[in-house]
């Protein structure tokens, strides 16, 4: 399943050089993942309510290919790239028109809160995976 969203670069997204400040990409990746969940009737609250689980990040990365700046419109595409028993990898591509701006990934764990605190890894439910097949 592929999910995409569009956004316009705002003045506050940019650094003094006038290009997007790189941490914003990681924020946008997370927002895109949350949008992907919502497109299936889920949210982080619903995942916790329905499955008793959370999806913490365990690894993120990005490669920046071309700068974007104020008023540019970008498209962020997200796709589940890999499923493991307790982890899922989401791949991202960012375009400004036809121009590739960045690629990235998130590796998210499937975890359940422990009564004594902290989290414990758990198997991702098959019905959750099917939602995104």
C-alpha positions as a printed Julia matrix, in Angstrom:
133×3 Matrix{Float64}:
  0.0     0.0     0.0
  1.24    3.45   -0.9
  0.11    6.6     0.89
  0.97   10.15   -0.04
  0.46   13.65    1.21
  1.3    17.07   -0.1
  2.51   20.08    1.81
  3.72   23.57    1.13
  7.03   24.6     2.64
  6.5    27.42    5.12
  8.91   30.17    6.12
  9.49   28.55    9.53
 10.51   25.25    7.88
 13.67   26.87    6.49
 17.06   27.66    7.96
 19.13   30.8     7.46
 20.3    29.5     4.07
 16.65   29.54    2.95
 16.35   25.78    2.56
 14.39   23.28    4.64
 16.04   22.56    7.99
 16.76   18.82    7.82
 15.01   17.68   11.06
 11.71   18.72    9.5
 11.92   15.73    7.18
 11.78   13.35   10.13
  8.77   15.2    11.52
  7.08   14.98    8.11
  7.87   11.26    7.85
  6.17   10.69   11.19
  3.17   12.82   10.19
  2.88   10.83    6.97
  2.92    7.56    8.91
  0.18    8.93   11.18
 -1.81    9.92    8.08
 -1.37    6.42    6.7
 -2.82    5.0     9.93
 -5.73    7.43    9.77
 -6.46    6.43    6.18
 -7.3     2.99    7.61
 -9.4     4.29   10.47
 -6.58    4.09   13.01
 -4.56    6.52   15.09
 -1.94    5.94   17.75
 -4.73    6.08   20.34
 -6.77    3.53   18.38
 -3.74    1.22   17.96
 -3.26    1.33   21.71
 -6.96    0.82   22.4
 -7.55   -1.95   19.85
 -4.22   -3.78   20.04
 -2.76   -2.63   23.36
  0.38   -1.61   21.48
  2.49    1.37   20.45
  4.85    1.8    17.49
  8.08    3.4    18.74
 10.85    4.33   16.32
 14.0     2.23   16.57
 15.85    3.52   13.49
 15.42    6.41   11.07
 17.43    7.72    8.19
 17.35   10.01    5.21
 19.36   10.91    2.15
 18.93   14.48    0.95
 19.22   14.82   -2.81
 17.98   18.3    -3.68
 17.05   21.34   -1.59
 13.58   22.79   -1.25
 12.63   26.18    0.08
  9.8    28.48    1.04
  6.6    28.1    -1.02
  7.77   24.87   -2.72
  5.11   22.15   -2.73
  6.39   18.68   -1.91
  4.8    15.25   -2.07
  5.78   12.67    0.53
  5.08    9.04   -0.39
  5.14    6.29    2.21
  5.1     2.57    1.65
  5.53   -0.41    3.93
  8.77   -1.89    2.65
  9.32   -4.79    5.01
  7.49   -6.67    7.74
  9.29   -8.63   10.43
  7.66  -10.37   13.35
  8.02   -7.37   15.69
  9.09   -4.57   13.36
  7.96   -2.78   10.25
 10.0    -0.68    7.86
  8.39    2.24    6.07
 10.13    3.78    3.05
  9.63    7.43    2.14
 10.28    9.43   -1.0
  9.94   13.19   -1.22
  9.42   14.95   -4.54
  9.03   18.56   -5.57
  7.21   18.12   -8.85
  9.24   15.52  -10.73
 12.45   16.3    -8.83
 13.53   13.82   -6.17
 14.26   15.74   -2.99
 14.92   13.03   -0.41
 14.51    9.38    0.46
 14.17    8.03    3.95
 12.98    5.27    6.2
 11.56    4.54    9.6
 11.93    1.25   11.4
  9.12    0.95   13.93
  8.79   -1.68   16.62
  5.49   -3.16   17.73
  5.57   -2.96   21.51
  3.24   -3.38   24.46
  3.57   -1.41   27.69
  4.67   -3.41   30.73
  2.8    -3.06   34.01
  6.06   -2.23   35.78
  6.91    0.4    33.14
  8.78    0.36   29.89
  7.91   -1.52   26.73
  8.22   -5.09   25.52
  8.39   -6.14   21.87
  5.44   -8.15   20.58
  4.35   -9.79   17.34
  2.53   -7.52   14.91
 -1.06   -8.78   14.52
 -1.88  -10.21   11.1
 -5.04   -8.12   10.8
 -2.96   -4.97   11.24
 -0.62   -6.09    8.45
 -3.57   -6.9     6.17
 -4.81   -3.33    6.46
 -1.68   -2.18    4.67
 -1.24   -5.01    2.16
